[in-house]
XYZ file of C-alpha atoms in Angstrom:
557
model
C 17.449 -32.969 15.789
C 16.421 -30.490 18.524
C 13.468 -30.127 20.878
C 11.579 -28.058 18.300
C 11.487 -30.749 15.597
C 8.336 -32.624 16.573
C 6.173 -31.396 13.689
C 8.856 -31.084 10.996
C 9.343 -33.487 8.100
C 13.111 -33.148 7.860
C 13.254 -35.141 4.620
C 11.492 -32.225 2.929
C 13.653 -29.558 4.511
C 16.780 -28.146 2.893
C 19.391 -28.823 5.554
C 22.369 -27.691 3.498
C 22.191 -24.180 4.916
C 21.696 -25.279 8.532
C 24.489 -24.883 11.054
C 24.829 -26.942 14.207
C 26.798 -24.251 16.005
C 25.215 -23.360 19.317
C 24.468 -19.673 19.156
C 22.571 -17.434 21.484
C 20.939 -14.053 21.103
C 22.009 -11.475 23.651
C 21.015 -8.351 21.744
C 17.973 -6.449 22.959
C 18.361 -3.081 21.212
C 15.727 -2.690 18.491
C 18.127 -1.412 15.829
C 20.554 -4.275 16.480
C 17.714 -6.797 16.305
C 16.497 -5.248 13.067
C 19.903 -5.603 11.443
C 20.338 -9.171 12.692
C 16.884 -10.146 11.394
C 17.553 -8.624 7.993
C 20.947 -10.312 7.788
C 19.474 -13.722 8.719
C 21.503 -14.127 11.917
C 19.251 -16.910 13.232
C 18.259 -18.303 9.826
C 20.872 -21.075 9.855
C 20.067 -22.553 13.233
C 16.618 -24.056 13.796
C 16.873 -24.079 17.591
C 18.135 -20.496 17.783
C 15.332 -19.262 15.543
C 12.777 -20.982 17.787
C 14.236 -19.286 20.870
C 14.298 -15.908 19.135
C 10.676 -16.285 18.045
C 9.646 -17.129 21.604
C 11.477 -14.096 22.934
C 10.084 -11.684 20.345
C 6.513 -12.961 20.663
C 6.612 -12.962 24.462
C 7.471 -9.238 24.298
C 4.376 -8.370 22.239
C 2.041 -6.209 24.364
C -1.275 -8.075 24.627
C -4.727 -7.835 26.124
C -4.931 -8.460 29.852
C -6.643 -11.804 29.264
C -4.912 -13.624 26.428
C -5.366 -17.398 26.008
C -2.211 -19.331 26.835
C -0.966 -22.917 26.560
C -2.998 -24.045 29.562
C -6.197 -22.781 27.952
C -5.413 -24.851 24.861
C -4.909 -28.003 26.905
C -8.281 -27.400 28.566
C -10.349 -26.729 25.439
C -8.797 -28.922 22.748
C -10.385 -32.068 24.206
C -13.808 -30.421 24.369
C -13.612 -28.995 20.839
C -11.908 -31.852 19.022
C -12.500 -34.802 21.327
C -11.695 -38.118 19.704
C -12.735 -36.936 16.273
C -10.304 -36.526 13.410
C -9.654 -32.790 12.994
C -9.705 -33.172 9.192
C -13.397 -34.079 9.394
C -14.352 -30.850 11.198
C -15.380 -27.761 9.206
C -12.966 -24.850 9.429
C -14.199 -21.370 10.471
C -15.554 -19.007 7.825
C -12.965 -16.335 8.623
C -10.379 -18.392 6.726
C -12.190 -17.548 3.464
C -11.444 -21.017 2.050
C -7.703 -20.383 2.404
C -5.474 -23.343 1.686
C -3.472 -24.678 4.620
C 0.178 -24.657 3.548
C 2.166 -27.657 4.760
C 5.544 -25.856 4.910
C 7.377 -29.204 5.215
C 5.260 -30.276 8.196
C 4.769 -33.971 8.907
C 1.314 -35.553 9.159
C 1.038 -34.709 12.862
C 1.922 -31.098 12.099
C -0.698 -30.763 9.352
C -3.351 -32.103 11.716
C -2.157 -29.782 14.482
C -2.704 -26.724 12.269
C -6.398 -27.552 11.944
C -6.799 -28.208 15.669
C -5.173 -24.901 16.585
C -7.342 -23.014 14.073
C -10.504 -24.468 15.613
C -9.380 -23.597 19.143
C -8.485 -20.039 18.124
C -11.935 -19.636 16.570
C -13.372 -20.655 19.933
C -11.293 -18.122 21.869
C -11.460 -15.224 19.393
C -15.116 -14.867 18.324
C -14.399 -11.292 17.156
C -12.225 -12.537 14.278
C -14.347 -12.289 11.144
C -11.764 -12.481 8.334
C -8.213 -13.779 8.681
C -6.973 -15.731 5.643
C -3.310 -15.422 6.751
C -3.861 -17.366 9.984
C -3.250 -20.946 8.652
C 0.151 -19.934 7.275
C 1.197 -18.245 10.508
C 0.211 -21.323 12.534
C 1.957 -23.734 10.137
C 5.090 -21.622 10.259
C 5.191 -21.316 14.042
C 4.657 -25.072 14.499
C 8.184 -25.496 13.138
C 9.471 -23.644 16.174
C 7.181 -24.955 18.898
C 7.658 -27.849 21.314
C 3.984 -28.795 21.197
C 0.587 -27.612 19.959
C -0.188 -25.684 23.143
C 2.977 -23.629 22.848
C 2.203 -22.772 19.216
C -1.371 -21.851 20.177
C -0.095 -19.444 22.838
C 2.307 -17.739 20.422
C -0.376 -17.251 17.779
C -2.782 -15.911 20.411
C -0.244 -13.299 21.489
C 0.114 -12.123 17.889
C -3.672 -11.916 17.501
C -4.170 -10.200 20.866
C -1.563 -7.476 20.340
C -3.030 -4.256 21.740
C -0.298 -1.815 20.755
C -2.052 0.614 18.368
C 1.268 1.441 16.707
C 2.122 -2.216 16.040
C -0.202 -3.798 13.541
C 0.372 -7.500 12.905
C -2.398 -9.587 11.283
C -5.664 -8.400 9.698
C -8.625 -9.954 11.507
C -11.618 -8.273 9.824
C -12.674 -7.914 6.208
C -12.556 -4.120 6.566
C -8.920 -4.236 7.681
C -8.018 -6.771 4.997
C -9.713 -4.929 2.131
C -8.297 -1.565 3.172
C -4.833 -3.149 3.288
C -5.373 -4.286 -0.311
C -6.307 -0.734 -1.294
C -3.273 0.578 0.576
C -1.072 -1.894 -1.264
C -2.585 -0.684 -4.535
C -1.709 2.896 -3.567
C 1.866 1.860 -2.786
C 2.189 -0.014 -6.083
C 0.891 3.053 -7.883
C 3.642 5.155 -6.315
C 6.605 2.779 -6.052
C 6.064 0.242 -8.862
C 4.699 2.369 -11.675
C 6.015 0.135 -14.458
C 4.422 -2.933 -12.869
C 1.206 -1.004 -12.209
C 1.064 0.039 -15.846
C 1.360 -3.630 -16.839
C -1.404 -4.634 -14.409
C -3.721 -1.982 -15.858
C -2.952 -3.187 -19.390
C -3.497 -6.915 -18.835
C -6.181 -6.978 -16.123
C -9.780 -5.818 -16.121
C -9.770 -5.723 -12.325
C -6.538 -4.285 -10.928
C -7.778 -4.237 -7.340
C -8.582 -7.954 -7.576
C -4.952 -8.563 -8.532
C -3.705 -6.477 -5.612
C -6.156 -8.193 -3.260
C -3.936 -11.248 -3.694
C -0.913 -9.580 -2.105
C -1.180 -11.358 1.240
C -1.699 -14.688 -0.497
C 1.624 -14.187 -2.303
C 3.295 -14.060 1.105
C 1.134 -16.349 3.245
C 0.362 -19.099 0.792
C 2.455 -19.082 -2.365
C 5.903 -18.062 -1.110
C 8.055 -21.131 -0.370
C 9.028 -21.984 3.201
C 12.658 -20.841 2.847
C 11.436 -17.390 1.794
C 8.452 -16.754 4.069
C 10.426 -17.762 7.156
C 13.042 -15.093 6.339
C 10.242 -12.572 5.881
C 8.725 -13.679 9.190
C 12.075 -13.148 10.938
C 11.928 -9.468 10.079
C 8.151 -9.181 10.468
C 8.332 -10.133 14.159
C 10.855 -7.345 14.713
C 9.589 -4.574 12.429
C 5.890 -5.324 11.963
C 3.342 -5.060 9.152
C 5.295 -2.633 6.968
C 7.707 -5.449 6.120
C 4.892 -7.338 4.394
C 4.201 -4.388 2.100
C 7.892 -4.120 1.277
C 8.256 -7.780 0.313
C 5.017 -7.823 -1.712
C 6.203 -4.747 -3.642
C 9.543 -6.452 -4.271
C 7.745 -9.567 -5.557
C 5.756 -7.452 -7.993
C 8.909 -5.667 -9.151
C 10.646 -8.975 -9.795
C 7.576 -10.345 -11.577
C 7.570 -7.337 -13.897
C 11.326 -7.591 -14.478
C 11.271 -11.311 -15.279
C 8.048 -11.322 -17.304
C 8.262 -7.913 -19.006
C 7.758 -8.265 -22.736
C 6.745 -11.905 -22.450
C 3.226 -13.172 -23.117
C 1.150 -14.171 -20.119
C 1.379 -17.883 -19.335
C -2.346 -18.072 -18.569
C -5.482 -16.045 -19.196
C -5.122 -14.451 -15.756
C -2.265 -12.262 -14.568
C -3.423 -13.169 -11.071
C -2.590 -16.829 -11.726
C 0.683 -15.867 -13.398
C 1.845 -13.912 -10.354
C 0.908 -16.782 -8.040
C 2.869 -19.227 -10.196
C 5.850 -16.865 -10.302
C 5.886 -16.554 -6.503
C 5.588 -20.328 -6.038
C 8.581 -20.846 -8.348
C 10.540 -17.795 -7.236
C 13.583 -19.919 -6.409
C 14.201 -20.205 -10.162
C 14.981 -16.502 -10.433
C 15.472 -14.847 -7.021
C 17.129 -15.949 -3.771
C 15.665 -15.097 -0.338
C 18.571 -12.724 0.274
C 18.000 -10.913 -3.022
C 14.260 -10.625 -2.322
C 14.854 -8.981 1.055
C 17.588 -6.787 -0.372
C 15.146 -5.520 -2.998
C 12.401 -5.046 -0.412
C 14.517 -2.894 1.882
C 15.913 -0.864 -0.991
C 12.431 0.609 -1.526
C 12.228 3.993 0.198
C 8.760 3.406 1.547
C 6.553 5.811 3.480
C 6.932 5.940 7.246
C 4.968 3.535 9.421
C 2.884 6.433 10.715
C 2.089 7.564 7.208
C 1.011 4.102 6.067
C -1.284 3.912 9.095
C -2.917 7.189 8.042
C -3.394 5.886 4.513
C -4.909 2.694 5.899
C -7.301 4.771 8.018
C -8.341 6.800 4.998
C -9.030 3.653 2.982
C -11.012 2.109 5.836
C -13.095 5.267 6.077
C -13.817 5.156 2.331
C -14.978 1.537 2.594
C -17.155 2.292 5.619
C -18.804 5.156 3.749
C -19.616 2.676 0.988
C -21.052 0.252 3.537
C -18.379 -2.348 2.777
C -17.305 -3.744 6.141
C -17.997 -7.466 5.786
C -17.500 -9.880 2.923
C -20.871 -10.133 1.229
C -21.349 -10.923 -2.421
C -23.643 -7.941 -3.043
C -21.236 -5.518 -1.339
C -18.256 -6.848 -3.255
C -20.118 -6.658 -6.548
C -21.044 -3.038 -5.842
C -17.442 -2.349 -4.806
C -16.023 -3.799 -8.015
C -18.544 -1.907 -10.130
C -17.686 1.351 -8.375
C -13.974 0.821 -8.914
C -13.937 -0.464 -12.445
C -16.997 1.140 -13.969
C -16.528 4.555 -12.335
C -15.692 6.025 -15.735
C -18.596 4.601 -17.716
C -18.882 5.361 -21.410
C -22.590 6.168 -21.173
C -22.225 8.633 -18.304
C -18.943 10.323 -19.114
C -18.418 13.166 -21.570
C -15.372 15.393 -21.792
C -14.214 17.733 -24.533
C -10.581 17.042 -23.605
C -10.121 13.327 -22.862
C -11.698 10.091 -24.041
C -13.227 7.454 -21.767
C -10.085 5.336 -22.130
C -7.827 8.256 -21.220
C -9.961 9.067 -18.176
C -9.775 5.434 -17.095
C -5.986 5.641 -17.391
C -6.030 8.687 -15.106
C -8.354 6.815 -12.722
C -5.759 4.043 -12.451
C -3.271 6.620 -11.103
C -5.395 8.135 -8.347
C -5.521 6.792 -4.764
C -7.634 3.647 -4.424
C -10.140 5.214 -2.029
C -11.118 7.816 -4.636
C -11.185 5.283 -7.455
C -14.427 4.170 -5.787
C -16.021 7.428 -6.938
C -17.371 8.582 -10.292
C -16.086 11.677 -12.135
C -18.269 14.777 -11.862
C -17.722 17.785 -14.122
C -17.500 20.923 -11.951
C -16.168 23.570 -14.298
C -15.444 23.990 -18.004
C -14.367 27.118 -19.848
C -16.747 26.197 -22.670
C -19.729 26.682 -20.351
C -18.513 28.871 -17.489
C -16.107 31.125 -19.350
C -12.464 31.984 -18.746
C -12.749 33.411 -15.273
C -10.501 32.456 -12.370
C -13.104 33.582 -9.834
C -15.695 31.247 -11.408
C -13.055 28.517 -11.475
C -12.716 28.884 -7.705
C -16.451 29.185 -7.026
C -17.176 25.923 -8.883
C -14.153 24.027 -7.530
C -14.207 25.033 -3.878
C -15.871 22.595 -1.518
C -14.648 19.614 -3.529
C -11.720 17.436 -2.533
C -9.921 16.057 -4.460
C -10.253 17.560 -7.951
C -8.839 16.805 -11.368
C -7.593 19.593 -13.643
C -7.539 18.944 -17.404
C -6.072 21.338 -20.002
C -6.083 21.194 -23.780
C -3.939 23.729 -25.629
C -4.503 25.298 -29.028
C -1.709 23.050 -30.356
C -3.598 19.900 -29.210
C -1.369 19.186 -26.231
C -3.223 17.699 -23.245
C -1.964 17.849 -19.661
C -3.444 18.046 -16.199
C -3.073 17.575 -12.467
C -4.593 15.528 -9.668
C -5.131 17.984 -6.795
C -5.680 16.393 -3.408
C -6.734 19.480 -1.463
C -9.770 21.771 -1.544
C -9.035 25.110 -3.222
C -10.607 26.792 -0.170
C -7.252 26.262 1.544
C -5.799 29.115 -0.535
C -7.689 31.601 1.647
C -5.539 30.842 4.650
C -2.902 33.176 3.257
C -5.337 36.077 2.898
C -4.463 38.101 -0.198
C -1.006 36.584 -0.309
C -0.268 33.679 -2.632
C -0.120 30.665 -0.303
C 0.946 27.137 -1.069
C -0.752 23.977 0.153
C -1.539 20.441 -1.016
C -0.279 16.974 -0.174
C 2.131 14.441 -1.576
C -0.685 12.572 -3.305
C -0.827 15.375 -5.885
C 0.729 14.798 -9.277
C 0.775 16.275 -12.761
C 0.541 14.360 -16.008
C 0.585 14.626 -19.762
C -1.668 12.704 -22.156
C -0.830 14.252 -25.525
C 1.408 13.939 -27.454
C 2.658 11.142 -25.141
C 1.432 9.755 -21.843
C 3.605 10.642 -18.865
C 2.937 10.891 -15.143
C 5.217 13.019 -12.977
C 5.730 12.349 -9.269
C 5.275 15.271 -6.912
C 7.981 17.581 -5.583
C 7.813 20.605 -3.308
C 8.087 24.264 -4.281
C 11.154 25.313 -2.327
C 10.654 29.070 -2.043
C 6.922 29.889 -2.117
C 7.598 33.339 -0.710
C 9.232 34.289 -4.027
C 6.009 33.685 -5.953
C 3.996 36.670 -4.747
C 2.614 37.592 -8.155
C 2.038 35.864 -11.427
C 5.017 37.556 -13.093
C 7.298 36.895 -10.149
C 6.202 33.304 -10.220
C 7.267 32.919 -13.779
C 10.700 34.376 -13.043
C 11.589 33.020 -9.630
C 9.509 30.111 -8.378
C 11.478 26.921 -8.775
C 10.565 23.288 -8.517
C 12.643 21.828 -5.770
C 14.031 18.699 -4.321
C 11.818 16.132 -2.702
C 12.462 17.339 0.835
C 11.282 20.335 2.824
C 13.706 23.097 3.722
C 15.507 22.589 7.016
C 13.434 25.190 8.799
C 10.216 23.303 8.131
C 11.330 19.783 9.089
C 10.807 18.579 12.657
C 14.123 18.253 14.458
C 13.344 14.780 15.741
C 13.523 12.279 12.841
C 11.030 10.014 14.619
C 8.401 12.749 14.343
C 9.084 13.410 10.681
C 6.034 12.771 8.526
C 6.272 12.889 4.759
C 3.604 15.133 3.192
C 1.234 12.519 1.853
C -2.320 12.688 3.200
C -4.530 15.719 3.635
C -3.481 17.538 6.809
C -6.999 18.615 7.718
C -8.215 14.989 7.762
C -5.778 13.971 10.468
C -5.090 17.274 12.282
C -1.498 17.251 11.117
C 0.639 20.375 11.598
C 0.820 22.647 8.591
C 4.561 22.085 8.227
C 3.878 18.527 7.109
C 1.899 19.779 4.096
C 3.401 19.815 0.638
C 3.978 23.055 -1.251
C 2.289 21.627 -4.321
C -0.534 23.977 -5.306
C -1.259 27.668 -4.845
C -3.921 30.119 -5.927
C -4.663 33.817 -5.734
C -6.830 36.280 -7.671
C -3.965 36.646 -10.151
C -2.815 33.116 -10.938
C -2.775 29.393 -10.220
C 0.416 27.429 -9.626
C 0.701 23.653 -9.630
C 4.135 22.324 -8.685
C 4.578 18.991 -10.374
C 6.941 16.091 -10.174
C 10.407 15.560 -11.635
C 10.920 19.305 -11.770
C 7.640 20.101 -13.548
C 5.485 23.114 -12.646
C 2.401 24.635 -14.259
C 1.320 28.303 -14.138
C -2.076 29.634 -15.291
C -2.946 33.325 -15.540
C -6.071 35.008 -14.161
C -8.126 34.890 -17.366
C -7.348 31.186 -17.950
C -6.274 31.929 -21.497
C -2.535 31.442 -21.211
C -0.183 29.257 -19.245
C 3.477 28.479 -18.775
C 5.448 25.472 -17.638
C 8.735 25.184 -15.819
C 10.963 22.190 -16.429
C 14.110 21.221 -14.527
C 16.753 20.236 -17.080
C 18.483 17.899 -14.666
C 15.861 15.293 -15.508
C 15.744 13.309 -18.717
C 11.978 13.196 -19.021
C 10.013 15.280 -21.509
C 8.434 18.570 -20.374
C 4.854 18.600 -19.213
C 3.795 20.984 -21.972
C 5.163 23.774 -24.151
C 6.999 26.421 -22.168
C 4.282 28.937 -23.077
C 0.886 27.890 -24.376
C -2.605 29.130 -25.089
C -5.481 27.278 -23.455
C -8.174 25.942 -25.753
C -10.326 24.195 -23.100
C -9.944 23.789 -19.346
C -12.042 21.391 -17.245
C -12.206 20.659 -13.520
C -13.613 17.328 -12.391
C -14.713 16.289 -8.915
C -15.383 12.876 -7.401
C -18.955 11.725 -6.783
C -19.891 8.833 -4.480
């Protein structure tokens, strides 16, 4: 074969798709590289892929002092000596991860362990990195020797570009990535998320497996295609592929009984045997068809999740911390401590499964109810302000139940003075529980200036498309940030905020998803809904309704 075949067991490799044509890569433009990686330009030539990997990894910006091949040659004898590497204990940061063989020969399998031990010696700051064995095993396929592989992995680990995240190296980063993945599933794979909630007692535990699906269970022919694109586009690719895997799992297994007592095990088995149902090309096609948040936006979400974990004191993997974490997430709505006149414990838990993961750590706290505080909009504001986020629940006199998750503090309404001003973020959504359960994704109110009074709102304010008007979008697409996280948390410009919610002394407006909008009058006795007929879904509530009970819930640590 070629010079990069030292560690490969070619008898286990599928050579049918390999081409012996001598190709070279002359493209350097990022967009051209991205298209070539997605199309699998170097997937059919082992030597070309090795050269491309070397080029891409050598261009990763790294710390000034990053261990190289010479360092490996110096330390491997001291660390391993004449001992068999299989007899040496692996570092704790691997979290008992299995070492995938990826069609490596015996020398290659032993080399993975040696490189892991040398990396642990050179990177004492790594505290949690279960993906590392897979990355090393994969790169050994495209390395001339162990030292060269060691240097490539070190460059990936030592990347110091804050905008280019590659591999999680701490438990805080790993766990927050799992929460971020859960948030993305909640938004982009709602059918699959609904299934996970139905069949699993611990949804976050299922989503905490997402990196294992990629770096552990996914067969060699698939993960190497993912890695092609990962080296060009970065961490976001991993989210895309994991979401696609979950979508395919739901599509293939929908309506079928679970094969084991654990959906976690079922997903792992599905990913291991994915070749039975999905090709690598189809998997990537599905992954890149998902209109995911921008890289900048995902970074902000990751930051928010990390902050939530830090506030809970969960920064390292300790049994007591994890137990507390799981109890906070899954027992937040506890039957003994929760009492609502509108929703049951089960219904509140369903709502809790929709909210962002970082707030699912909190417990519900009743802030306002018309049964106790009366039907006064001013008292509604006085009890709700200072809390972020909040949950609005409404029960009508005809037994309909609907509500909204509101991501922003109602204090923001004061920015417009006496004028009705819109605010909120893309995490907001409205929902219906009775007569049927339905969650509506957010949209933006297109012409907030038309809704100056309650009556005008009812006649003119319209739910709009999912994009801001041209006057409010930054001219440079690279600076465009979808309205997702709270602007005040990250000092974002106001034009990135969603026109989702508004409040004045005369009314409340909540612009919902799929063309849904909710209007409440000043005495909190009556409300109206607006429904865009271009959508096939059922309306949020009756067009006009009388409120029986209204509750506002906050989130308590």
